Tab-separated table of C-alpha atoms in Angstrom:
chain	number	residue	atom	x	y	z
A	106	UNK	CA	12.658	15.343	17.612
A	107	UNK	CA	13.465	14.675	14.183
A	108	UNK	CA	11.539	12.279	12.046
A	109	UNK	CA	14.018	10.331	9.326
A	110	UNK	CA	11.287	9.840	5.782
A	111	UNK	CA	11.932	6.362	4.931
A	112	UNK	CA	11.071	5.939	1.294
A	113	UNK	CA	9.601	2.556	0.006
A	114	UNK	CA	10.421	2.228	-3.482
A	115	UNK	CA	8.009	0.149	-6.327
A	116	UNK	CA	7.739	-3.261	-5.683
A	117	UNK	CA	9.147	-2.570	-1.938
A	118	UNK	CA	7.547	-2.346	1.319
A	119	UNK	CA	9.040	-1.634	4.723
A	120	UNK	CA	8.098	-0.812	8.400
A	121	UNK	CA	8.801	1.358	11.123
A	122	UNK	CA	8.121	2.693	14.674
A	123	UNK	CA	7.080	5.730	15.708
A	124	UNK	CA	8.332	8.401	15.168
A	125	UNK	CA	9.660	7.162	11.490
A	126	UNK	CA	7.700	8.224	8.267
A	127	UNK	CA	7.322	6.369	5.223
A	128	UNK	CA	6.620	6.999	1.690
A	129	UNK	CA	6.276	5.918	-1.497
A	130	UNK	CA	6.316	8.290	-4.491
A	131	UNK	CA	4.341	7.633	-8.203
A	132	UNK	CA	1.469	5.616	-7.583
A	133	UNK	CA	-0.226	5.039	-10.955
A	134	UNK	CA	-1.969	1.738	-11.131
A	135	UNK	CA	0.166	0.831	-8.339
A	136	UNK	CA	-1.540	0.726	-4.864
A	137	UNK	CA	-0.048	1.501	-1.655
A	138	UNK	CA	-0.863	-0.427	0.826
A	139	UNK	CA	-0.508	1.039	4.822
A	140	UNK	CA	-1.046	-1.015	7.615
A	141	UNK	CA	-0.753	0.415	11.453
A	142	UNK	CA	-0.529	-0.740	14.668
A	143	UNK	CA	-1.724	2.068	17.145
A	144	UNK	CA	-1.009	-0.206	20.299
A	145	UNK	CA	2.650	-0.697	19.315
A	146	UNK	CA	3.053	2.554	17.142
A	147	UNK	CA	4.051	0.384	14.329
A	148	UNK	CA	3.564	1.290	10.683
A	149	UNK	CA	3.828	-0.472	7.361
A	150	UNK	CA	4.241	0.538	3.932
A	151	UNK	CA	3.855	-1.623	0.080
A	152	UNK	CA	4.288	-0.422	-3.139
A	153	UNK	CA	2.893	-3.176	-4.847
A	154	UNK	CA	2.594	-3.260	-9.007
A	155	UNK	CA	0.456	-6.269	-9.621
A	156	UNK	CA	-2.503	-8.536	-8.377
A	157	UNK	CA	-1.170	-11.950	-8.488
A	158	UNK	CA	2.119	-13.432	-8.179
A	159	UNK	CA	0.801	-16.926	-9.306
A	160	UNK	CA	0.012	-15.440	-13.397
A	161	UNK	CA	4.198	-14.625	-13.300
A	162	UNK	CA	6.802	-16.879	-13.532
A	163	UNK	CA	9.513	-14.570	-12.007
A	164	UNK	CA	7.600	-14.189	-8.643
A	165	UNK	CA	10.351	-14.123	-6.346
A	166	UNK	CA	10.016	-10.811	-5.221
A	167	UNK	CA	7.200	-10.991	-2.463
A	168	UNK	CA	6.810	-6.386	-2.343
A	169	UNK	CA	5.894	-6.813	-6.045
A	170	UNK	CA	2.374	-8.604	-5.969
A	171	UNK	CA	-1.069	-8.142	-3.712
A	172	UNK	CA	-1.497	-11.192	-3.082
A	173	UNK	CA	2.158	-11.993	-0.889
A	174	UNK	CA	3.195	-8.211	-0.288
A	175	UNK	CA	0.389	-7.892	2.617
A	176	UNK	CA	2.102	-11.264	4.096
A	177	UNK	CA	5.188	-10.664	3.855
A	178	UNK	CA	4.580	-6.839	5.349
A	179	UNK	CA	2.460	-8.305	8.570
A	180	UNK	CA	5.598	-10.422	9.365
A	181	UNK	CA	7.845	-7.022	9.116
A	182	UNK	CA	6.177	-5.481	11.121
A	183	UNK	CA	5.562	-7.999	13.713
A	184	UNK	CA	9.204	-8.360	14.131
A	185	UNK	CA	9.573	-4.777	15.433
A	186	UNK	CA	6.758	-5.474	17.478
A	187	UNK	CA	3.289	-5.141	15.857
A	188	UNK	CA	0.350	-7.774	16.732
A	189	UNK	CA	-1.683	-8.750	13.147
A	190	UNK	CA	-4.864	-8.634	15.582
A	191	UNK	CA	-4.341	-4.233	16.014
A	192	UNK	CA	-3.583	-3.860	12.689
A	193	UNK	CA	-6.034	-1.335	10.260
A	194	UNK	CA	-5.237	-0.923	6.511
A	195	UNK	CA	-5.797	2.275	4.271
A	196	UNK	CA	-4.632	1.550	0.261
A	197	UNK	CA	-4.180	4.418	-2.543
A	198	UNK	CA	-3.742	4.463	-6.240
A	199	UNK	CA	-5.195	2.433	-8.568
A	200	UNK	CA	-5.382	4.765	-11.354
A	201	UNK	CA	-6.115	4.064	-14.749
A	202	UNK	CA	-3.524	6.337	-16.146
A	203	UNK	CA	-4.030	5.366	-19.895
A	204	UNK	CA	-7.173	5.737	-21.907
A	205	UNK	CA	-7.428	1.897	-23.153
A	206	UNK	CA	-10.482	-0.217	-23.917
A	207	UNK	CA	-11.754	-0.865	-20.575
A	208	UNK	CA	-13.263	-4.069	-21.494
A	209	UNK	CA	-10.047	-6.047	-21.731
A	210	UNK	CA	-9.243	-7.481	-18.428
A	211	UNK	CA	-5.423	-7.566	-18.593
A	212	UNK	CA	-5.362	-3.333	-19.407
A	213	UNK	CA	-7.042	-2.386	-16.504
A	214	UNK	CA	-4.413	-3.214	-13.882
A	215	UNK	CA	-4.803	-0.203	-11.413
A	216	UNK	CA	-8.528	-1.876	-10.923
A	217	UNK	CA	-7.341	-5.381	-10.574
A	218	UNK	CA	-4.768	-4.014	-8.041
A	219	UNK	CA	-6.830	-2.445	-6.112
A	220	UNK	CA	-9.525	-5.367	-6.257
A	221	UNK	CA	-6.170	-7.833	-5.243
A	222	UNK	CA	-5.196	-6.007	-2.045
A	223	UNK	CA	-9.288	-5.732	-0.826
A	224	UNK	CA	-9.029	-9.265	-0.878
A	225	UNK	CA	-5.398	-10.081	0.345
A	226	UNK	CA	-6.604	-8.095	3.316
A	227	UNK	CA	-9.790	-9.704	3.903
A	228	UNK	CA	-8.319	-13.214	4.293
A	229	UNK	CA	-6.149	-11.709	6.555
A	230	UNK	CA	-8.629	-9.913	8.671
A	231	UNK	CA	-7.194	-7.244	8.634
A	232	UNK	CA	-10.319	-4.602	8.329
A	233	UNK	CA	-9.715	-1.485	5.439
A	234	UNK	CA	-10.394	1.485	6.903
A	235	UNK	CA	-10.096	4.107	4.362
A	236	UNK	CA	-9.012	4.326	0.493
A	237	UNK	CA	-8.498	6.869	-2.046
A	238	UNK	CA	-8.340	4.585	-5.463
A	239	UNK	CA	-8.886	4.671	-9.207
A	240	UNK	CA	-9.536	7.931	-11.185
A	241	UNK	CA	-6.219	9.144	-13.716
A	242	UNK	CA	-3.677	10.772	-11.942
A	243	UNK	CA	-1.038	9.572	-10.122
A	244	UNK	CA	-0.116	9.558	-6.021
A	245	UNK	CA	2.461	9.999	-3.610
A	246	UNK	CA	1.652	8.308	0.275
A	247	UNK	CA	3.270	9.355	3.543
A	248	UNK	CA	2.924	7.269	6.095
A	249	UNK	CA	3.345	8.493	10.290
A	250	UNK	CA	3.703	5.776	12.373
A	251	UNK	CA	2.660	7.519	15.650
A	252	UNK	CA	-0.504	8.257	14.522
A	253	UNK	CA	-1.688	6.721	11.469
A	254	UNK	CA	-2.036	9.277	9.621
A	255	UNK	CA	-2.051	8.643	5.844
A	256	UNK	CA	-1.279	11.585	3.698
A	257	UNK	CA	-1.996	11.494	-0.043
A	258	UNK	CA	-0.571	14.298	-2.246
A	259	UNK	CA	-1.468	14.537	-6.198
A	260	UNK	CA	-0.583	16.998	-8.516
A	261	UNK	CA	-3.710	18.703	-9.540
A	262	UNK	CA	-5.548	17.383	-6.656
A	263	UNK	CA	-4.012	18.715	-3.609
A	264	UNK	CA	-3.163	16.893	-0.263
A	265	UNK	CA	-5.875	14.967	1.220
A	266	UNK	CA	-5.419	12.829	4.756
A	267	UNK	CA	-7.968	9.479	4.836
């Protein structure tokens, strides 16, 4: 059976059933949030850009922020038959792409995105079972709905499954 690759853009999210594959490109300081329900074989992927929707006036795009993307992604997955109680999470991204003064909190977007993502998952009771975050390189990820495989590709780093 042929599998279609579904592209999740920046500040975007999508859900699919097996045998679908979700991918997002160019995770720098952004975080890819992968949710998977093994019972229903439903997967969801969000590409968040910022940690907190309440810190910005123009916050109508729920997929753009960690605090709102997770809630929205769960809802999209439930429409396809997933159950929140069975969902598990994996995350990637949150890199520090440029050399800045690390003491300036506003410039540590990658770290703040990772922290906000972990907090959002914890508040909703979704266990984070694996992550590859930080460092100074971008990542592309693929999430396979038929088994929950989360493949990470990075230039100069090769391929890695988490």
